[in-house]
Coordinates of C-alpha atoms in Angstrom, one line a residue:
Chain A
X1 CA 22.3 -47.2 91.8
X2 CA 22.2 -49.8 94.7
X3 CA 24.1 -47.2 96.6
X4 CA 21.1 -44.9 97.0
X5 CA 19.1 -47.3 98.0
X6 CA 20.0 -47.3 101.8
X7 CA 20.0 -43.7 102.4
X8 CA 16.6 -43.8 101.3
X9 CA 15.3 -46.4 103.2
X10 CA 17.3 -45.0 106.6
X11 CA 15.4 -41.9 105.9
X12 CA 12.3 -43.4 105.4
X13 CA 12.4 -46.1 108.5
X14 CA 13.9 -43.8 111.0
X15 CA 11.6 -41.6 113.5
X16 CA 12.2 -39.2 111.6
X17 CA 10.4 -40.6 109.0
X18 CA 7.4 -38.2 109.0
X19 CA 9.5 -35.0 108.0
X20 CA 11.0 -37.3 105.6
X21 CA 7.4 -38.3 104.0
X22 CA 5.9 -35.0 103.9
X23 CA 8.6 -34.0 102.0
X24 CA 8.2 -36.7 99.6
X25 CA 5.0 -36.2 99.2
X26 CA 5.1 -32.2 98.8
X27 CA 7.6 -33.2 96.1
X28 CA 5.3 -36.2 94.7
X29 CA 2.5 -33.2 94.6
X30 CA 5.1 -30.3 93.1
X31 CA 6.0 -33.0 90.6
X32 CA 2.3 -34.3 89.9
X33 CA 0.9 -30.4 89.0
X34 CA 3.7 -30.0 86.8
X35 CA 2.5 -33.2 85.0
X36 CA -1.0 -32.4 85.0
X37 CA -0.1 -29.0 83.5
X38 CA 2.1 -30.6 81.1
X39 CA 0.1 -33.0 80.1
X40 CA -2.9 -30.0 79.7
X41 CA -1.2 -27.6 78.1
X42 CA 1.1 -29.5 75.8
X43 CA -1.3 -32.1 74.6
X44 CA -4.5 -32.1 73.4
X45 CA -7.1 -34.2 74.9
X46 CA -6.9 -37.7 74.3
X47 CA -9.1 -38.2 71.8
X48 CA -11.4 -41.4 71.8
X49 CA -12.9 -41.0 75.7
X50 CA -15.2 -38.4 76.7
X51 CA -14.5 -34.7 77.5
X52 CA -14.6 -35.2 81.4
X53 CA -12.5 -38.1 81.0
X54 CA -9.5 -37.1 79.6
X55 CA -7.6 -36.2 82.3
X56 CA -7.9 -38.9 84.1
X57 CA -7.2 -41.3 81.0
X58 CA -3.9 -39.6 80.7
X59 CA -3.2 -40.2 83.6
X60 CA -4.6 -43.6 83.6
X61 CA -2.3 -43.8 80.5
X62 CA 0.6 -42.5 82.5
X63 CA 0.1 -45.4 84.8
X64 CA 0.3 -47.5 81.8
X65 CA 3.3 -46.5 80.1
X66 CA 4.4 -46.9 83.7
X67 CA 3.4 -50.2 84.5
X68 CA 5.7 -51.5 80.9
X69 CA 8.5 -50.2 81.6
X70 CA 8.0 -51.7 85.4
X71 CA 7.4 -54.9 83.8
X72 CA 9.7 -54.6 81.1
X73 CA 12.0 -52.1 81.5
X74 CA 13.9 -54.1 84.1
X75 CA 16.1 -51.5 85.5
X76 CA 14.1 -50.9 88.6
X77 CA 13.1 -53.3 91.4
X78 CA 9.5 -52.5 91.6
X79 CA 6.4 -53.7 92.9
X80 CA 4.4 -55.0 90.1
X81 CA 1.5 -56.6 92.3
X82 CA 1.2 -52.9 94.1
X83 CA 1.2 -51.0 90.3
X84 CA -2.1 -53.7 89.1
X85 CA -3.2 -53.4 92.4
X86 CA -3.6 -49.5 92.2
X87 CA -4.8 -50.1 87.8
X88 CA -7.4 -51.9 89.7
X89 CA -8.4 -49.3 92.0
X90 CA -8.5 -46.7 89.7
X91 CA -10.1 -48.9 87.4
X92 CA -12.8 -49.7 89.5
X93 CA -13.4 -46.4 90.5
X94 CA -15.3 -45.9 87.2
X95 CA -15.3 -43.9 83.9
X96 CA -16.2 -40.9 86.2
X97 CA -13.0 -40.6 88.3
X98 CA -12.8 -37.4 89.8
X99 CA -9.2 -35.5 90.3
X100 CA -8.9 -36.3 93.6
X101 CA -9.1 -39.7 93.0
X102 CA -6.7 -39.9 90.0
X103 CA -4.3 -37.2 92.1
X104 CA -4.4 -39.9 94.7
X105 CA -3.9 -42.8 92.3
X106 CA -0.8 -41.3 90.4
X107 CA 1.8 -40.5 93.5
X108 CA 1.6 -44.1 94.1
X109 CA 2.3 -44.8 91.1
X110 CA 4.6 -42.1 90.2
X111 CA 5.9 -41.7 93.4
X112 CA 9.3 -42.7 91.9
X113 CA 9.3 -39.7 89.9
X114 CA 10.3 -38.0 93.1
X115 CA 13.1 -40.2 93.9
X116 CA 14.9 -39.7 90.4
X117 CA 17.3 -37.4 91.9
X118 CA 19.3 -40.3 93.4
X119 CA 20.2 -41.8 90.2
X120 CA 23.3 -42.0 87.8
X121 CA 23.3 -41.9 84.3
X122 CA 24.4 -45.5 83.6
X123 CA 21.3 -47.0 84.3
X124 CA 19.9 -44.1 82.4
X125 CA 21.4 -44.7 79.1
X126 CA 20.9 -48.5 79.7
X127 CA 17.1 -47.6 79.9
X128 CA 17.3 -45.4 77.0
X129 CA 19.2 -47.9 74.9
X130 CA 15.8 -50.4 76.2
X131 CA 13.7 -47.8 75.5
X132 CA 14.4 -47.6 72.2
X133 CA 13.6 -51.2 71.3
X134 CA 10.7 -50.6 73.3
X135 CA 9.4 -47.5 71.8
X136 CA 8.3 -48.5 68.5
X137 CA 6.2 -51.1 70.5
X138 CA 4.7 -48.7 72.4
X139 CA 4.3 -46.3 69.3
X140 CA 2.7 -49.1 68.0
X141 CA 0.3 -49.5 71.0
X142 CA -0.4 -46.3 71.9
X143 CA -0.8 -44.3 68.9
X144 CA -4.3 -44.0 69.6
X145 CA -2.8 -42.1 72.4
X146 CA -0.9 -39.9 70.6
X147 CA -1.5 -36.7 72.7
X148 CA 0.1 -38.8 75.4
X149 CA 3.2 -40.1 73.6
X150 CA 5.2 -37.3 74.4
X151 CA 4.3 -37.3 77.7
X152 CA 4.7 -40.8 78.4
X153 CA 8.6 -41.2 77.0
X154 CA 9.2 -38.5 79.2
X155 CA 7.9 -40.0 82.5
X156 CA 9.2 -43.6 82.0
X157 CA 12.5 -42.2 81.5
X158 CA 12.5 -40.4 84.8
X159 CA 10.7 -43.8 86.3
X160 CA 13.2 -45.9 84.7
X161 CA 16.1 -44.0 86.8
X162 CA 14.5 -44.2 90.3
X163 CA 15.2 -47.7 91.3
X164 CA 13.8 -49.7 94.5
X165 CA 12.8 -46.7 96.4
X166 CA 9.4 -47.4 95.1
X167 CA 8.1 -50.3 97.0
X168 CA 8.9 -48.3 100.4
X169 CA 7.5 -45.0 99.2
X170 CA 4.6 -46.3 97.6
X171 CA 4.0 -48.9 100.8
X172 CA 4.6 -46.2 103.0
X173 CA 2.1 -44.2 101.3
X174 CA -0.3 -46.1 100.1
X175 CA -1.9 -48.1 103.2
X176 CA -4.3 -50.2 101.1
X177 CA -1.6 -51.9 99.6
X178 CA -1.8 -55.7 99.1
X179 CA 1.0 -58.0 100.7
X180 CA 2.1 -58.1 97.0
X181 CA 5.0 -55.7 98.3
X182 CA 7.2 -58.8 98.8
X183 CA 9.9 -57.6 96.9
X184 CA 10.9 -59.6 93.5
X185 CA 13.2 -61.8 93.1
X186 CA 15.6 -60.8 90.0
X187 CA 15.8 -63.2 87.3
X188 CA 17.3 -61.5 83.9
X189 CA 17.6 -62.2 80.7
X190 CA 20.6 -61.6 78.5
X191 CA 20.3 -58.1 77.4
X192 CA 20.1 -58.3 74.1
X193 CA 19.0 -55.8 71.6
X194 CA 15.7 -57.6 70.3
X195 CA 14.5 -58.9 73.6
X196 CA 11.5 -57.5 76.0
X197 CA 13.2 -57.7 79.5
X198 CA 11.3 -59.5 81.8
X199 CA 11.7 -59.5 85.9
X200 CA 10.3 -63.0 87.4
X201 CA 8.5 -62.2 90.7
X202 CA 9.1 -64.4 93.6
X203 CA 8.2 -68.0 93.5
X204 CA 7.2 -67.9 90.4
X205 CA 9.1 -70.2 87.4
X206 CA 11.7 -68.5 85.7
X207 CA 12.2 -70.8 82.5
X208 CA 11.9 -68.7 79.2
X209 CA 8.0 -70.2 78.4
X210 CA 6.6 -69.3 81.2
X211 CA 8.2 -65.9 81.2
X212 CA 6.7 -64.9 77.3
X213 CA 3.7 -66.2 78.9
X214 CA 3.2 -63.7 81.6
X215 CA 4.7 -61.2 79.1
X216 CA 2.0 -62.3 76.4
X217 CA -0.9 -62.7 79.4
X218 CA -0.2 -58.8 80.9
X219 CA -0.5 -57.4 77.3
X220 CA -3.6 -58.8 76.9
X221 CA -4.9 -57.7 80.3
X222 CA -3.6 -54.5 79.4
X223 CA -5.8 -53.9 76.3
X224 CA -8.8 -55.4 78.2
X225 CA -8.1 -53.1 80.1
X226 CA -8.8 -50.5 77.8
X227 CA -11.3 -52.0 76.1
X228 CA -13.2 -51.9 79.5
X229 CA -13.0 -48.5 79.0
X230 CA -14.6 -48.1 75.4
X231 CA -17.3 -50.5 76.1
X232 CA -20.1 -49.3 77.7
X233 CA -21.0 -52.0 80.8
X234 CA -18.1 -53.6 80.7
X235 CA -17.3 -52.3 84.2
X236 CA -19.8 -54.6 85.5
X237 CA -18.2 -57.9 84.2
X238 CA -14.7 -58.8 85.4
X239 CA -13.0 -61.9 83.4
X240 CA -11.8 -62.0 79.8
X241 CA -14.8 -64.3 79.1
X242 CA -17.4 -62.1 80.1
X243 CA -16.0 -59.3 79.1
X244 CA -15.4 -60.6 75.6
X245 CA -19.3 -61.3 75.4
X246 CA -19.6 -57.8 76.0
X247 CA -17.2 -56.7 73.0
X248 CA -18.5 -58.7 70.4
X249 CA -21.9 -58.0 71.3
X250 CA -21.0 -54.4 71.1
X251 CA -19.3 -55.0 67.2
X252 CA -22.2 -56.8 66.4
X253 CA -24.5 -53.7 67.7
X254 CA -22.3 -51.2 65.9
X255 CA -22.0 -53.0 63.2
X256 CA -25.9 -53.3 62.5
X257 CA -26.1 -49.6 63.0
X258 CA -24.1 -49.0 60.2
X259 CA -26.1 -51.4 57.7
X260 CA -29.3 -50.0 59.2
X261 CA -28.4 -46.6 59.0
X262 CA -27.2 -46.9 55.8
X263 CA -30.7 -48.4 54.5
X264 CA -32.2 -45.4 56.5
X265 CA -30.0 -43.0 54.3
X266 CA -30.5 -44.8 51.5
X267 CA -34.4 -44.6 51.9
X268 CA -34.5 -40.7 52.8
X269 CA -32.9 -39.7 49.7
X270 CA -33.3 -40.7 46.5
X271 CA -30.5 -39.2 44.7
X272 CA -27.0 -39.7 46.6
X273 CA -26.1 -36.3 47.3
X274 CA -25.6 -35.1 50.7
X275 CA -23.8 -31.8 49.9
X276 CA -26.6 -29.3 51.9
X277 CA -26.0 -32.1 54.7
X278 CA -22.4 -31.5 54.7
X279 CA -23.0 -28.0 55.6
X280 CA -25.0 -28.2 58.5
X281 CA -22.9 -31.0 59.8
X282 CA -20.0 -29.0 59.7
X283 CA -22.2 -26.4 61.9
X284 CA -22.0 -29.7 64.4
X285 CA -18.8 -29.5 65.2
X286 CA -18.0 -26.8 67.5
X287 CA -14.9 -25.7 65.8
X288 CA -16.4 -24.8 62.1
X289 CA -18.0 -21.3 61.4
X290 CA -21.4 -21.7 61.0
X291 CA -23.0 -22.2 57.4
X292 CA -25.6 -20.0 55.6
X293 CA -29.1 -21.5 56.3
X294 CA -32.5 -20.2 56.4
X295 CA -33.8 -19.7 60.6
X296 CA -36.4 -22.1 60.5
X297 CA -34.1 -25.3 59.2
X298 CA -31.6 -23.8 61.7
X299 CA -34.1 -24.0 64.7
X300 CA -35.4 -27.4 63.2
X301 CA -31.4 -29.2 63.3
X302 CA -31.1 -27.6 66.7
X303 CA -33.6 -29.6 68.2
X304 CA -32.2 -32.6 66.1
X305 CA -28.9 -32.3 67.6
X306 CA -30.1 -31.5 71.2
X307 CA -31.9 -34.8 70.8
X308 CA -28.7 -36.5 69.3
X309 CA -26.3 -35.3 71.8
X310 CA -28.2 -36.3 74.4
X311 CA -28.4 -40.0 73.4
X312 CA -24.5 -39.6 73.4
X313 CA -22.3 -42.3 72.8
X314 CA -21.8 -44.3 76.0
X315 CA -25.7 -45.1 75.1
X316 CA -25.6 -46.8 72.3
X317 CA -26.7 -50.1 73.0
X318 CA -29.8 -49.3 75.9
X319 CA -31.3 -46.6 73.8
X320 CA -31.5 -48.6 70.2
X321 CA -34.8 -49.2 71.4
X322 CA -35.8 -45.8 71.4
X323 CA -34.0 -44.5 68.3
X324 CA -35.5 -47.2 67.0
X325 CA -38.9 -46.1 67.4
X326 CA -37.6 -42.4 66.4
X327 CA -36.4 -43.6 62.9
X328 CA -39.8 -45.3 62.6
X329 CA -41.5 -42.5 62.4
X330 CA -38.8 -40.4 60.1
X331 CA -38.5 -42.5 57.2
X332 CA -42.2 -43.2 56.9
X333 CA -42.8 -39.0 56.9
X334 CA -40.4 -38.5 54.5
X335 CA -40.8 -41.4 52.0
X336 CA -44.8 -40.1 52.1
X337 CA -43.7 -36.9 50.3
X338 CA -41.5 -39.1 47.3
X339 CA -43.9 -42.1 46.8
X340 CA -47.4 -41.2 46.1
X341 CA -49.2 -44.2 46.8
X342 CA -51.3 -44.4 50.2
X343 CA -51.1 -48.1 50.3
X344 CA -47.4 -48.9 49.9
X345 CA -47.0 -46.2 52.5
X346 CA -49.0 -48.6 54.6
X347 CA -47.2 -51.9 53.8
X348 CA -44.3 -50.2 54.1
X349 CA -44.7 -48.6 57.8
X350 CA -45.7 -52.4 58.8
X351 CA -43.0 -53.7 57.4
X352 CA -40.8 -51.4 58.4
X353 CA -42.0 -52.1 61.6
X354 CA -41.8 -55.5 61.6
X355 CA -37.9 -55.5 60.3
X356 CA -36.8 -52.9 63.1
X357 CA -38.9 -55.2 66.1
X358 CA -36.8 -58.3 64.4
X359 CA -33.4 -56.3 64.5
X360 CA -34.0 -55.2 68.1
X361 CA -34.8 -58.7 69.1
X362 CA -31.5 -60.1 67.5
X363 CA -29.0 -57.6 69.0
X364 CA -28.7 -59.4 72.1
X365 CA -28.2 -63.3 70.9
X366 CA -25.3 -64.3 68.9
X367 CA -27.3 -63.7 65.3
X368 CA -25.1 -62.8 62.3
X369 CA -24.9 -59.7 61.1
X370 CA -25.4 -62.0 57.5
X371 CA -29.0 -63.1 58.6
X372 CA -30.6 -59.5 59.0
X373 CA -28.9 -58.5 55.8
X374 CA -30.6 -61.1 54.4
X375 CA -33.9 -60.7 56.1
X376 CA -33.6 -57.1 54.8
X377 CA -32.4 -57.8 51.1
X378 CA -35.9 -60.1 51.0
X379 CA -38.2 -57.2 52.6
X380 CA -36.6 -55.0 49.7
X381 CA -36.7 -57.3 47.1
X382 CA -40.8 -57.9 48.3
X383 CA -41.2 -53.9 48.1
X384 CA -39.0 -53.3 45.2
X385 CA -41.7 -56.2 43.3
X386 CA -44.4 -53.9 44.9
X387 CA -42.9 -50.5 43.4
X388 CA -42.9 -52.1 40.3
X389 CA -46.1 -53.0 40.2
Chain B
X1 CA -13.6 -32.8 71.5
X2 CA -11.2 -31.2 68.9
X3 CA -9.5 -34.4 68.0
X4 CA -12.6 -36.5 67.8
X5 CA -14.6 -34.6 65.6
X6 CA -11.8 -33.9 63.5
X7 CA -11.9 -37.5 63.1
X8 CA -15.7 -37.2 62.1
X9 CA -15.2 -34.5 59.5
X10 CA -12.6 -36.5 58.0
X11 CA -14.5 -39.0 57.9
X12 CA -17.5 -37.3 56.5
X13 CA -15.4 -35.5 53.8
X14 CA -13.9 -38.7 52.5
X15 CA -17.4 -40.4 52.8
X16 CA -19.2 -37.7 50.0
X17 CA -15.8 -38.0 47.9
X18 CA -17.3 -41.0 47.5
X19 CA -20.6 -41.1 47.2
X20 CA -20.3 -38.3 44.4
X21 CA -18.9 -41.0 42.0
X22 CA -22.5 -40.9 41.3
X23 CA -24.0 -44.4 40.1
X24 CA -27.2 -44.3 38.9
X25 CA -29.0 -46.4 41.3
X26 CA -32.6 -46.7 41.2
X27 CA -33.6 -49.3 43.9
X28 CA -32.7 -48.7 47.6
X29 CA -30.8 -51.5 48.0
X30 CA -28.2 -50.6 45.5
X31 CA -28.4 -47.2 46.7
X32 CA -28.0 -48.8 50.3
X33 CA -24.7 -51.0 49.3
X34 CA -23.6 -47.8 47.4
X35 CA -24.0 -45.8 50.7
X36 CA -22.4 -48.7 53.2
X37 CA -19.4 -49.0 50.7
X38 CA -18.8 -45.8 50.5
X39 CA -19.0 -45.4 54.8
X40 CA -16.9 -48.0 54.7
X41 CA -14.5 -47.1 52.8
X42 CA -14.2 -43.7 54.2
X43 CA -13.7 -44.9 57.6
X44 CA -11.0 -47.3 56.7
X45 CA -9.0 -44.7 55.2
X46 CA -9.1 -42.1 57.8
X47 CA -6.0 -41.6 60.3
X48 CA -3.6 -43.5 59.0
X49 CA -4.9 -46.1 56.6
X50 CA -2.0 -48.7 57.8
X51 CA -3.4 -50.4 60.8
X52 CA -4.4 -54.1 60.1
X53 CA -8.0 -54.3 59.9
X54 CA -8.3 -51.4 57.7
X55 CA -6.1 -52.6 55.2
X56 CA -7.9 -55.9 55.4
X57 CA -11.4 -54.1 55.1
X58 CA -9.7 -52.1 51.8
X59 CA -8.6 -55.4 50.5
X60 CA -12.1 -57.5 50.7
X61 CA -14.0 -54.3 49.4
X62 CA -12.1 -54.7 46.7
X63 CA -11.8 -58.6 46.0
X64 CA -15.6 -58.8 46.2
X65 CA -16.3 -56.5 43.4
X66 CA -13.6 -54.9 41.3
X67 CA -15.7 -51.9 40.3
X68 CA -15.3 -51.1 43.6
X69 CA -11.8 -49.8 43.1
X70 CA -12.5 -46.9 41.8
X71 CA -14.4 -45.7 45.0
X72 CA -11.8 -46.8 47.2
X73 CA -9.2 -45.4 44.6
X74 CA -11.0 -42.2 44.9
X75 CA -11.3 -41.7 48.4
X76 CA -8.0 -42.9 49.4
X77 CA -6.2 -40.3 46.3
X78 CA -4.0 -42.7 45.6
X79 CA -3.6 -45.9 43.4
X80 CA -3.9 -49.5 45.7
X81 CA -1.4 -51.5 45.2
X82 CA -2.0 -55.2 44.6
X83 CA 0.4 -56.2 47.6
X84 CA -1.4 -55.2 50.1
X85 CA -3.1 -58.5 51.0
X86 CA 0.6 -59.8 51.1
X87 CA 1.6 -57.2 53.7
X88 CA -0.9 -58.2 55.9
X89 CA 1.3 -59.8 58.7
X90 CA 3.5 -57.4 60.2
X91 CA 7.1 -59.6 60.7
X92 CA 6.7 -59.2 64.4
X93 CA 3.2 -61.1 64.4
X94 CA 4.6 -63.4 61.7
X95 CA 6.9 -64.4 63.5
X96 CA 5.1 -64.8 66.7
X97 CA 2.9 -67.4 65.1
X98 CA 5.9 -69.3 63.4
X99 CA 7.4 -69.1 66.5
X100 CA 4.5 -70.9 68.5
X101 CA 3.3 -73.4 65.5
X102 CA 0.3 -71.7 63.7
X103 CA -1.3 -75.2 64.0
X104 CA -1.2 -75.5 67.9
X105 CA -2.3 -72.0 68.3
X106 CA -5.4 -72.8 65.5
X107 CA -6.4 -75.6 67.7
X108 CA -6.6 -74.1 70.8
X109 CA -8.7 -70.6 70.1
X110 CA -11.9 -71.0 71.7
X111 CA -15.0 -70.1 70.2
X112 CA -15.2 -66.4 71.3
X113 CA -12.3 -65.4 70.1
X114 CA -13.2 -66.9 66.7
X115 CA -16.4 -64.7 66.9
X116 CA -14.8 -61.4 67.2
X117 CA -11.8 -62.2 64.3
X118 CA -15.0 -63.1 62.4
X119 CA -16.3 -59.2 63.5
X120 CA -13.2 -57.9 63.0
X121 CA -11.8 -57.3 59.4
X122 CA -8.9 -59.4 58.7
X123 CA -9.2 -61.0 62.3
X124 CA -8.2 -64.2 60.9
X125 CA -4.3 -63.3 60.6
X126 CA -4.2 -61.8 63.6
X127 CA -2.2 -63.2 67.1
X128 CA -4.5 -62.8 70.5
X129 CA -2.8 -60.1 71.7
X130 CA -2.6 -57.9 68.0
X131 CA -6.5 -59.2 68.0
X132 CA -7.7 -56.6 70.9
X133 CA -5.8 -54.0 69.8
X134 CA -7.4 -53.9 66.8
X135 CA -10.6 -54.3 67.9
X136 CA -9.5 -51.2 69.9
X137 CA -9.2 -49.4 67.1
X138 CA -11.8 -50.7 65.3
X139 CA -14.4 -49.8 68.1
X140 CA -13.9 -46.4 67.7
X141 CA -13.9 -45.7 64.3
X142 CA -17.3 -47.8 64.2
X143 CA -18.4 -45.3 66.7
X144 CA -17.8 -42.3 64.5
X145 CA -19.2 -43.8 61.6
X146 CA -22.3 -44.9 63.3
X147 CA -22.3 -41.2 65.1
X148 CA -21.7 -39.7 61.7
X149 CA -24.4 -41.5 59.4
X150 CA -26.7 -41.2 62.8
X151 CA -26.9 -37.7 63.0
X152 CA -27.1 -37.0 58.8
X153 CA -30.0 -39.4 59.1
X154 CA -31.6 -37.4 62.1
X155 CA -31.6 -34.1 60.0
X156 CA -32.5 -35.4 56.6

């Protein structure tokens, strides 16, 4: 494996190191539109980030799966400082990463991908043998990801056979690199079968704490890092504190909308069947054949959805305010036709009112979810008195 | 997206399975809790019902009130079975806390991660790492459900 190494490094540090670069990178592109057609034709979209997204989270994904086995794979001598360095860039770039920008981020990346042709199959089966102590992990992580899970086992076993040719392909072609390029120091562990296989980077401790502390501190970046992703404005807050904030907030938010769309539901109907729903909701998603309903209801939900779709998901927090004030106005028009008293139709829009100005104005401190179910459960208990009366 | 809405229609499916158990409620807030549970539920048992927080969420639904087994019986189409609050801790996280000393790591969890394992179903049990990755997961089904029960209440 080591025996490779020099040829590469003559061919990349000699004059004629241009020719030499072109043609790794003609072979980094070859090898990156077979991926992206791959990964698009095998796989469906991933399926929890938004339609103009998913390439670029696959890719993004890619780069994870990459960045394990880099970390602990442990047969290559990479450049783990360059791999976060480019997570960040790509990262930072935003949700709305263009292809350019992600076809830029992955050769550097997976430029090793081009250098597998200089390896043996030792450190192949060695890899594989990791791998599979490693794969239920990452079956485990990833299988949110599952359209990627093919993919990824595929590409870290042709990263895992390209060895150090990395740090001078990707510093050669990536300019913006940091100094982080210094190459690692090797420290090992004993193989053994159970064991994540760590690489200590230079000057750093090498005793077995601090070790399954960097191991247990990168996994936790790494699902902040996708949690940065789901959460809407998390990109503006860097640092597991803030970010944090951000997430829990967003729970909270979510899980209020359940309890207060569930009173909503509760409110509209006053039997529990939703069967007529069901069918127009299945005329919602795009793959179901449309269902049997009169024109007018059919123009009516279309403007329903329009509205809904718009709101989209990223916009769940800023917009509460104004569905909100939509849902004001619904449930009071449609409890008007099922209660037939003028004047509870007044209390209730007040109170109704009042309730939904109180939730808004509790999303953003650090309320319990407890304390508006309790608010609520007394403003029902007041109208269920009234009803009665 | 194929795979997402598949996740809502599964969800959706699951959620009037149980809502057609069909209590007699009169007042809006039992019909509200019947509703919620029901949502609930639904969106635990959707994918694969085995990640963490899902089996926690099953597991409280039904501690708190056993009449509630039959909804989550019924959704889910099979039997619980009593052990699942037993097989909460996976032996990898298990271990992981004996290893460190569940005290020391108790001691030294600062308050925002105790806020989201509040959040989070069965976020008590869980290690730092495991936390995120179920609040991962968690995120998103929220999502759907909140989606879901959003757009029914826009039409209706």
């Amino acid at each position: 494996m080591n025996t490779g190494l020099p040829e590469m490094l003559h061919c990349l540090n000699s004059s004629t190191s241009e020719n030499c670069e072109m043609s790794v990178l003609e072979r980094q592109r070859s090898r990156l539109k077979q991926q992206q057609q791959q990964l698009s034709q095998n796989h469906p979209p991933i399926p929890y980030f938004n339609g103009n997204d998913h390439l670029a989270y696959s890719g993004f994904h890619v780069d994870q799966a990459l960045s394990d086995l880099v970390l602990n794979g442990g047969a290559m001598k990479p450049d783990p400082g360059v791999e976060h360095h480019d997570f960040r860039r790509f990262m930072n770039s935003g949700s709305a990463t263009t292809d350019f920008q992600m076809s830029s981020a992955l050769p550097r990346t997976v430029s090793y991908t081009a250098a597998a042709s200089v390896n043996s199959a030792p450190g192949k089966e060695s890899c594989k043998k990791r791998k599979a102590d490693r794969s239920p992990k990452i079956a485990a992580e990833e299988k949110k990801m599952k359209g990627c899970a093919e993919e990824e086992s595929k590409i870290t076993e042709q990263n895992s056979n390209s060895k150090s040719t990395t740090t001078t392909i990707s510093t050669s072609a990536n300019k913006n690199s940091k100094g982080a390029s210094a190459n690692g120091k090797k420290a090992s562990d004993a193989p053994k079968a159970d064991y994540i296989h760590v690489r200590a980077r230079r000057g750093q401790a090498t005793d077995s704490h601090s070790l399954a502390e960097r191991v247990r501190r990168e996994k936790i970046s790494e699902r902040m890092k996708y949690l940065q992703d789901l959460v809407p404005g998390c990109n503006k807050v860097t640092g597991k504190a803030g970010m944090l904030d951000e997430i829990i907030n967003y729970v909270q938010s979510l899980q209020r909308q359940v309890e207060f769309l569930s009173m909503k539901l509760a409110a509209i109907n006053p039997r529990l069947d939703f069967d007529i729903e069901s069918y127009i909701l299945k005329e919602m998603f795009p793959a179901c054949p449309p269902a049997m309903e009169p024109d007018h209801s059919h123009l009516q939900f279309n403007t329903s959805v329009e509205e809904v779709s718009g709101s989209g998901l990223e916009m769940v927090v800023d917009p509460m305010d104004a569905t909100l004030r939509r849902t004001i106005s619904a449930p009071i028009t449609a409890q008007q036709s099922f209660l037939n008293s003028s004047s509870l139709n007044q209390i209730q829009q007040v109170t109704w009112e009042d309730e939904l100005r109180n939730l808004y104005s509790m999303e953003y401190q650090q309320g319990r979810s407890t304390f508006i179910s309790q608010q609520i459960t007394g403003f029902l208990e007041a109208n269920h008195v009234k009803l009665e009366m | 997206m194929k795979a997402r809405s598949s996740l809502k229609q599964e969800f959706l499916e699951k959620w009037r399975k149980g809502l057609q158990i069909g209590r007699n409620d009169s007042t809006i807030l039992e019909r509200k809790d019947a509703i919620k549970l029901s949502a609930d539920v639904a969106i635990a048992a959707t994918r694969n019902a085995a990640t963490r927080w899902r089996r926690a969420l099953l597991c409280d639904v039904v501690s708190k009130n056993p009449t509630n087994k039959h909804v989550v019986e019924q959704i889910l189409g099979h039997k619980l079975k009593n052990t699942a609050a037993t097989t909460r801790l996976t032996t990898a996280c298990r271990r992981r806390i004996l290893r460190r000393g569940q005290n020391y790591r108790r001691r030294k969890r600062n308050k925002r991660s105790r806020a989201l394992r509040k959040l989070v179903p069965g976020g008590e049990e869980m290690d730092g790492v495991l936390l995120l990755q179920e609040t991962l997961d968690y995120i998103v089904s929220l999502r759907a459900q909140v989606d879901v029960m959003r757009r029914l209440a826009a039409i209706t």
